[in-house]
Short mmCIF file of C-alpha atoms in Angstrom, two decimals:
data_model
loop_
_atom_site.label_atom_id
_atom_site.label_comp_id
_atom_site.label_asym_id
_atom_site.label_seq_id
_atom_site.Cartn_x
_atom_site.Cartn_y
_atom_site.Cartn_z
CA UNK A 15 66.00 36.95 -31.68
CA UNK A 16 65.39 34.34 -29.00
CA UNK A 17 61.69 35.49 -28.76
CA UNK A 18 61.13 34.39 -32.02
CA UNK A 19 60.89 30.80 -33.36
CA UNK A 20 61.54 29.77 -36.77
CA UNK A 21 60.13 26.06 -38.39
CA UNK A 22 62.01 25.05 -41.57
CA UNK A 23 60.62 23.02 -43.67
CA UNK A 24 60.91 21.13 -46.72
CA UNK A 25 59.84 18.28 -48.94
CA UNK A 26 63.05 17.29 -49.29
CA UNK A 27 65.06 14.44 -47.25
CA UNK A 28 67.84 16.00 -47.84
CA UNK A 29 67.82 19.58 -47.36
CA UNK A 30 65.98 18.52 -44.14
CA UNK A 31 69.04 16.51 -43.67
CA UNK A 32 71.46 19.13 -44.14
CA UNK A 33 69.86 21.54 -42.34
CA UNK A 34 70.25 19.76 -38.98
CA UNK A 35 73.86 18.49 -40.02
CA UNK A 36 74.50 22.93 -40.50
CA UNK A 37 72.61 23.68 -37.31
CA UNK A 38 74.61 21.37 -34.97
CA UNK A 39 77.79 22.54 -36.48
CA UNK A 40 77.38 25.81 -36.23
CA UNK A 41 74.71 26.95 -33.51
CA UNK A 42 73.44 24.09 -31.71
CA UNK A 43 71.69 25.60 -29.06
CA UNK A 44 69.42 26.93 -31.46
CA UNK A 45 68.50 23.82 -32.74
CA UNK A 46 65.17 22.75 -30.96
CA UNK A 47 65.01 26.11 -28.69
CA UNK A 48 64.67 28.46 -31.40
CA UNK A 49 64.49 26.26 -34.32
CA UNK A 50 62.71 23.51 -35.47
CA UNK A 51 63.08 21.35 -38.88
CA UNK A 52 60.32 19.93 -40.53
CA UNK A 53 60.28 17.23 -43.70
CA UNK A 54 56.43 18.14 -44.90
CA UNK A 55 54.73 20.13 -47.31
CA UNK A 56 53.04 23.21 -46.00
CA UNK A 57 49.36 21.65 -46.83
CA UNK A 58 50.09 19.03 -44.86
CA UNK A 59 50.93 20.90 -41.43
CA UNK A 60 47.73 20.51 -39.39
CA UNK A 61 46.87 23.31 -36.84
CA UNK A 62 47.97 24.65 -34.49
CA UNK A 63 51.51 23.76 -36.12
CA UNK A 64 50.51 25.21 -38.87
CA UNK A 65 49.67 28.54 -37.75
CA UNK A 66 53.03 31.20 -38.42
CA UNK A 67 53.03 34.80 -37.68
CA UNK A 68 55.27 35.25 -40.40
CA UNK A 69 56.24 32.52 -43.76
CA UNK A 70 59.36 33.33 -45.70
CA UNK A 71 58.90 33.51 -49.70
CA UNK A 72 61.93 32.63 -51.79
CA UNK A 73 60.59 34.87 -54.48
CA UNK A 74 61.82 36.56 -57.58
CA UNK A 75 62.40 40.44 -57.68
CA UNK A 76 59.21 40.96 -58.89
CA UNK A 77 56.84 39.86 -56.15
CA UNK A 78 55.34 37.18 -58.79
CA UNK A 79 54.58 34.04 -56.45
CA UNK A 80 53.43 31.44 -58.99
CA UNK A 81 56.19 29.20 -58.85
CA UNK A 82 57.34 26.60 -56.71
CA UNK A 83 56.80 27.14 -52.59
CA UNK A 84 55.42 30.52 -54.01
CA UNK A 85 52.64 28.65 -55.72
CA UNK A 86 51.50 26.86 -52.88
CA UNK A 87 51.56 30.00 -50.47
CA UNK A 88 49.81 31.93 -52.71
CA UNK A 89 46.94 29.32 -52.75
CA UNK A 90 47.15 28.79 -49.46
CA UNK A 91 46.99 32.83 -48.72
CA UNK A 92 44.55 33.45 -51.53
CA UNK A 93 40.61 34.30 -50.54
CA UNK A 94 37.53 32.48 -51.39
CA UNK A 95 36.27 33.60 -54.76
CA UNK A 96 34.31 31.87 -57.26
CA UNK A 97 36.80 33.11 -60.21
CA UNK A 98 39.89 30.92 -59.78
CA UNK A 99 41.99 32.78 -61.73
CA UNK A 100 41.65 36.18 -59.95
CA UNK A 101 41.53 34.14 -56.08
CA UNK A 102 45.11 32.93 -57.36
CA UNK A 103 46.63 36.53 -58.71
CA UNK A 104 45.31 38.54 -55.22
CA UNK A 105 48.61 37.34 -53.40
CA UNK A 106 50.74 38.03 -55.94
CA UNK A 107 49.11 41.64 -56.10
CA UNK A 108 49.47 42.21 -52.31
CA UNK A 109 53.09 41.40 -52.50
CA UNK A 110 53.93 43.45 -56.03
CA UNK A 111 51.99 46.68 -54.35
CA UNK A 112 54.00 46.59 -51.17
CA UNK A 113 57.48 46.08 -53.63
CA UNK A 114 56.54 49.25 -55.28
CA UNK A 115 56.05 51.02 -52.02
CA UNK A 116 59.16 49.93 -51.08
CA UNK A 117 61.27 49.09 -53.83
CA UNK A 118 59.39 50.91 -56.77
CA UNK A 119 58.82 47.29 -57.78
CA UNK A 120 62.00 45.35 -57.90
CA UNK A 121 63.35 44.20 -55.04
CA UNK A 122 67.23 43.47 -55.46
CA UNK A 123 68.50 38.98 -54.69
CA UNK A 124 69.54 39.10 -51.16
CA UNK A 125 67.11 41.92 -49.77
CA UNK A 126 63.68 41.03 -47.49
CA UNK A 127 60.74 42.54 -47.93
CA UNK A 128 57.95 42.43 -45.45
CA UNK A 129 54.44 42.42 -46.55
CA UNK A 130 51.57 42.72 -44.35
CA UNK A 131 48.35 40.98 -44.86
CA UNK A 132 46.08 42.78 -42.51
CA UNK A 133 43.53 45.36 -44.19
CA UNK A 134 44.36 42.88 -47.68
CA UNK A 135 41.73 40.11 -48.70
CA UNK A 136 44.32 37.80 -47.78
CA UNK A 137 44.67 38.68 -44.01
CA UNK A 138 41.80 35.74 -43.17
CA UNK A 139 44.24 32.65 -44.25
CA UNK A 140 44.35 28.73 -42.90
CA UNK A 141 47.94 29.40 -41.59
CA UNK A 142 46.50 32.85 -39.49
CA UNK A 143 49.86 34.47 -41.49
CA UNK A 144 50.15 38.32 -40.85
CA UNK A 145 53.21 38.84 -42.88
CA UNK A 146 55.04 37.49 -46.18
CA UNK A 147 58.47 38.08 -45.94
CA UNK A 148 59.28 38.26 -49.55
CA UNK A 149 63.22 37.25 -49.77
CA UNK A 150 64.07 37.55 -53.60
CA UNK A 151 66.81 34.61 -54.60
CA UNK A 152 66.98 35.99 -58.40
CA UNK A 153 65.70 38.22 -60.24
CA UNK A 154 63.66 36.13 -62.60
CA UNK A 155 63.20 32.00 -62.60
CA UNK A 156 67.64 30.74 -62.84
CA UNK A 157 69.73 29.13 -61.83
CA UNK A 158 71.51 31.21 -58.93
CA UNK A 159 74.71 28.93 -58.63
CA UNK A 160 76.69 32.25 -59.39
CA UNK A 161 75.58 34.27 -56.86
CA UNK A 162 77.31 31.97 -54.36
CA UNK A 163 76.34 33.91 -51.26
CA UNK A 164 72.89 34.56 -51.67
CA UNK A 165 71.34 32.52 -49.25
CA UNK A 166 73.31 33.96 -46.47
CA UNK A 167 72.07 37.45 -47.73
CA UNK A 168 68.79 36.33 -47.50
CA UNK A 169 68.61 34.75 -44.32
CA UNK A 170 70.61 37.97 -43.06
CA UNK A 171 68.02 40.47 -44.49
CA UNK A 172 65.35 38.25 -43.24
CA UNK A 173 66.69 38.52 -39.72
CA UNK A 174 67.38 42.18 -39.95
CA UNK A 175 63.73 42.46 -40.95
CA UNK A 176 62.37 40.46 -37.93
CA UNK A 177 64.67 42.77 -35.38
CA UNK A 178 63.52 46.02 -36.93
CA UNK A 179 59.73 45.25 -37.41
CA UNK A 180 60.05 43.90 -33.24
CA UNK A 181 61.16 46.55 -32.36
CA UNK A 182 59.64 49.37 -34.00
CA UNK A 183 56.53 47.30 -32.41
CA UNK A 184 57.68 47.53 -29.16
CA UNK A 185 58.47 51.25 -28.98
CA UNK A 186 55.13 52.21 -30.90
CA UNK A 187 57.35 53.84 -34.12
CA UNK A 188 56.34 50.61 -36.54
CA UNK A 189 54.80 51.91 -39.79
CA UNK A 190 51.18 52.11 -40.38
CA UNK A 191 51.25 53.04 -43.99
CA UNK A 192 48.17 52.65 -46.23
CA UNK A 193 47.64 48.69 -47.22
CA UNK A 194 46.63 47.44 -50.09
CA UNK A 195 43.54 46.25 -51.00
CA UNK A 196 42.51 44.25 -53.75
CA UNK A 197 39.56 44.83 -55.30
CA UNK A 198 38.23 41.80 -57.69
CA UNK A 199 35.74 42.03 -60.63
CA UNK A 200 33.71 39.77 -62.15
CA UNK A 201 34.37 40.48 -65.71
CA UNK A 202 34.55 36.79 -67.91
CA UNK A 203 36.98 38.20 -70.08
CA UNK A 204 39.56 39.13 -67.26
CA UNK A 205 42.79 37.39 -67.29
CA UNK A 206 43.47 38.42 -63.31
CA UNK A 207 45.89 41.06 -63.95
CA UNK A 208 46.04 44.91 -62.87
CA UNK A 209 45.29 47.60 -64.97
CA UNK A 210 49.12 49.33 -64.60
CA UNK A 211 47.63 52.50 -65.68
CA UNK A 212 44.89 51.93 -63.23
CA UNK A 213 46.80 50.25 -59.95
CA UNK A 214 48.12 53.82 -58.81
CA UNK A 215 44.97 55.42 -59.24
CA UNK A 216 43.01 55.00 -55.88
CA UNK A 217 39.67 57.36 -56.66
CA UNK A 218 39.42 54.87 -60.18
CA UNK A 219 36.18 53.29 -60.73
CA UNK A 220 36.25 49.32 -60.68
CA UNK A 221 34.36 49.66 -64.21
CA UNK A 222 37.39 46.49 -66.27
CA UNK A 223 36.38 43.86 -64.08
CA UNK A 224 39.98 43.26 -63.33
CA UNK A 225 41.85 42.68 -60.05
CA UNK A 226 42.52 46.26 -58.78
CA UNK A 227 44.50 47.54 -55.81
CA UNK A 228 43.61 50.71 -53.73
CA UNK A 229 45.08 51.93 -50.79
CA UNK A 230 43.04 51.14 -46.68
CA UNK A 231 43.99 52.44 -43.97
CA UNK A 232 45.96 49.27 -42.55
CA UNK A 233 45.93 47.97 -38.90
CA UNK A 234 47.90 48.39 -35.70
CA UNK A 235 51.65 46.15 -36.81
CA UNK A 236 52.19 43.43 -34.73
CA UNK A 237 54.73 41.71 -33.04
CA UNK A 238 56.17 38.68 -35.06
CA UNK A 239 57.16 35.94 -33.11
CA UNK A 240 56.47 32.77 -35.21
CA UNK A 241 58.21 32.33 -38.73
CA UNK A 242 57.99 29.55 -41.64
CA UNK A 243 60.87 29.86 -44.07
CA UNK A 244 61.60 26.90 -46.47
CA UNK A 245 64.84 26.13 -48.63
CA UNK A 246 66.27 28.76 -50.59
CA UNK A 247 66.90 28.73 -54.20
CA UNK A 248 67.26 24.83 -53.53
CA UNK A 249 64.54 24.55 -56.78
CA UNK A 250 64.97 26.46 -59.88
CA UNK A 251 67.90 28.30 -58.27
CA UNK A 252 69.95 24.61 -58.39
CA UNK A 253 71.69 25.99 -55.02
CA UNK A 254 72.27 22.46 -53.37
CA UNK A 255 71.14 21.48 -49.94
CA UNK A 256 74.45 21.21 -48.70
CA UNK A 257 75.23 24.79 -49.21
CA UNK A 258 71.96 26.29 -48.74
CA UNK A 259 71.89 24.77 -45.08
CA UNK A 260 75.40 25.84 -44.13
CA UNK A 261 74.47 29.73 -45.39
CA UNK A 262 71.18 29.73 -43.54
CA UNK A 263 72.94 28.37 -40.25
CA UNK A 264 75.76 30.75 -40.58
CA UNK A 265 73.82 33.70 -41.23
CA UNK A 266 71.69 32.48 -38.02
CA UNK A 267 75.13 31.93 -36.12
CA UNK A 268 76.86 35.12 -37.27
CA UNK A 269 73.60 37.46 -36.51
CA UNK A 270 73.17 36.04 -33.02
CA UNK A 271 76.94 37.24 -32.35
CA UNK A 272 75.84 40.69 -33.86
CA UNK A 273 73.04 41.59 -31.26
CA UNK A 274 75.18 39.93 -28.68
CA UNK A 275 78.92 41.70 -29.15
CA UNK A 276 76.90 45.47 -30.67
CA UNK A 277 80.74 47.38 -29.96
CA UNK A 278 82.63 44.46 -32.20
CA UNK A 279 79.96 44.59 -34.90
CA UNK A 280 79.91 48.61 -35.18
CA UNK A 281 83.94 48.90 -35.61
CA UNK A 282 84.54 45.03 -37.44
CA UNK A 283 88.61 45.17 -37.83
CA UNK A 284 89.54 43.36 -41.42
CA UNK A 285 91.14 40.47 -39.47
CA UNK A 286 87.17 40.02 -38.00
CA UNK A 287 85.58 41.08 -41.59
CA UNK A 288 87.56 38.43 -43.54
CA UNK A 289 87.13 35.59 -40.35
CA UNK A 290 83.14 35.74 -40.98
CA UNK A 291 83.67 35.37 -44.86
CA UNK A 292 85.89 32.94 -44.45
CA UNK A 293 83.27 30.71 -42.97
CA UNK A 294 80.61 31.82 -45.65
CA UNK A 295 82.88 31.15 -48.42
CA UNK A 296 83.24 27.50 -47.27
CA UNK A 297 80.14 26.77 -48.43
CA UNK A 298 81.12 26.83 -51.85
CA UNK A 299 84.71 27.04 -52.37
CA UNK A 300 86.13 23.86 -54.58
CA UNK A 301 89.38 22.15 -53.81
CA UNK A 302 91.76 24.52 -55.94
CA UNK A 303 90.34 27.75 -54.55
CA UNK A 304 92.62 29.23 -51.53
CA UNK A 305 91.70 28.08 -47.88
CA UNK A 306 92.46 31.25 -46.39
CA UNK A 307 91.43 35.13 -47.69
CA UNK A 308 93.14 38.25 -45.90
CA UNK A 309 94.93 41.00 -47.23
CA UNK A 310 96.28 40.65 -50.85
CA UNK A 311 95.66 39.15 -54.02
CA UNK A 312 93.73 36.26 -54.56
CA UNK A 313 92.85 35.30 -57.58
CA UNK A 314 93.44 38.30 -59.18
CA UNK A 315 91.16 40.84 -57.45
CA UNK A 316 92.42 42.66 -54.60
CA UNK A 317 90.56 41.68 -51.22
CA UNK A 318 92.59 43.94 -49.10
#
């Protein structure tokens, strides 16, 4: 992981705030070597700061980036084309093609997804961005405050991702799976959506006018090395920053000891297990819930 470096940024004072509060706290000698916080919006990065390998997407399980940070990236990925409305859906169908591949189009909160842009219409982008890495926070616009450890599953899958992709680089076994392609018509009366009887069908004729995918033969995977993520389900999720920067640093802080104690990691004792939740489970735990979880009750569900 140290060969990769990840800029978070926000808009917000606050989550910017918290983020280097969670980062001292909890892995300080990534903060500054390996990560770097940023209050901006992404428009407002100039280059070559504002050039990532790799930018996070706190999406929805249904690859639909038209909301918040999504609605921005997707503009900012999107390609030239005199129709506005199709331009602004091409992302969007990029992202949902590569969910079905994977997912059959719903990725579960918690999971990472990435999703090249090579061989798509949006590979030639301001921010020179091979890869979305879609990391769904809900399953459709909420708020998330339930799902208290969401952002640490996020920023885990995320880094999971990263490693794998690397690595499969590095020995030559990384994917090279058809891409998707997006073909846009011209048709008026479109309204920038894709044909579902037609998106599977790759020897269709473009005759609707609509957006269409079809499989290319996509290029050569590269190494990722550079990575934008902003806050996580900080907007519509209502996760606050406090908690959302002390998940993301712990996930950080927790993987790092992963790839650097493998034999701990592959036989975790319970007395390990429950010390790593107990630090997650911090992050939102109000003064009448139990400072300590082992063995036993607590609660009323059985942790043991």
């Amino acid at each position: 992981m140290d060969d990769i470096s990840f800029t978070l940024l926000d808009v917000s004072p606050d989550l910017v705030e918290q983020w280097r509060i969670a980062f001292e706290q909890h892995a300080p000698d990534m903060l500054g070597r390996t990560i770097t916080v940023i209050e901006s919006e992404l428009s407002d990065l100039a280059p070559p700061a504002s050039y990532f390998d790799c930018i996070v997407s706190p999406a929805n399980s249904y690859g639909r980036l038209d909301g918040g940070f999504d609605h921005y990236l997707a503009l900012a990925l999107a390609p030239s084309d005199p129709d506005g409305r199709l331009r602004r859906s091409v992302p969007t169908l990029v992202a949902q093609s590569e969910l079905y591949r994977r997912w059959r189009g719903y990725a579960p909160p918690g999971s990472c997804t990435l999703v090249p842009l090579r061989g798509t219409p949006c590979a030639t982008n301001a921010h020179q961005c091979a890869y979305i890495a879609l990391c769904p926070t809900m399953r459709v616009p909420q708020d998330v405050r339930w799902n208290r450890e969401v952002v640490y599953n996020c920023v885990w899958s995320l880094l999971v991702a990263l490693d794998e992709h690397n690595r499969a680089v590095e020995t030559g076994a990384a994917s090279t799976s058809d891409a998707p392609v997006v073909r846009v018509g011209s048709n008026p009366g479109s309204d920038g959506a894709a044909d579902p009887e037609r998106q599977g069908d790759s020897d269709a004729e473009d005759t609707s006018g609509r957006a269409e995918l079809r499989p290319s033969p996509a290029p050569t995977p590269t190494k990722i090395r550079s990575v934008l993520m902003p806050g996580l389900a900080t907007g519509t999720g209502f996760v606050s920053p406090a908690q959302c920067a002390q998940q993301t640093a712990l996930a950080f802080k927790h993987f790092a000891d992963a790839m650097a104690h493998e034999r701990k990691w592959r036989s975790l004792s319970w007395d390990d297990a429950h010390e790593y939740f107990n630090e997650v489970a911090e992050t939102y735990r109000s003064g009448t819930e139990p400072t300590e979880v082992g063995n036993g009750w607590v609660k009323g569900w059985w942790t043991g």
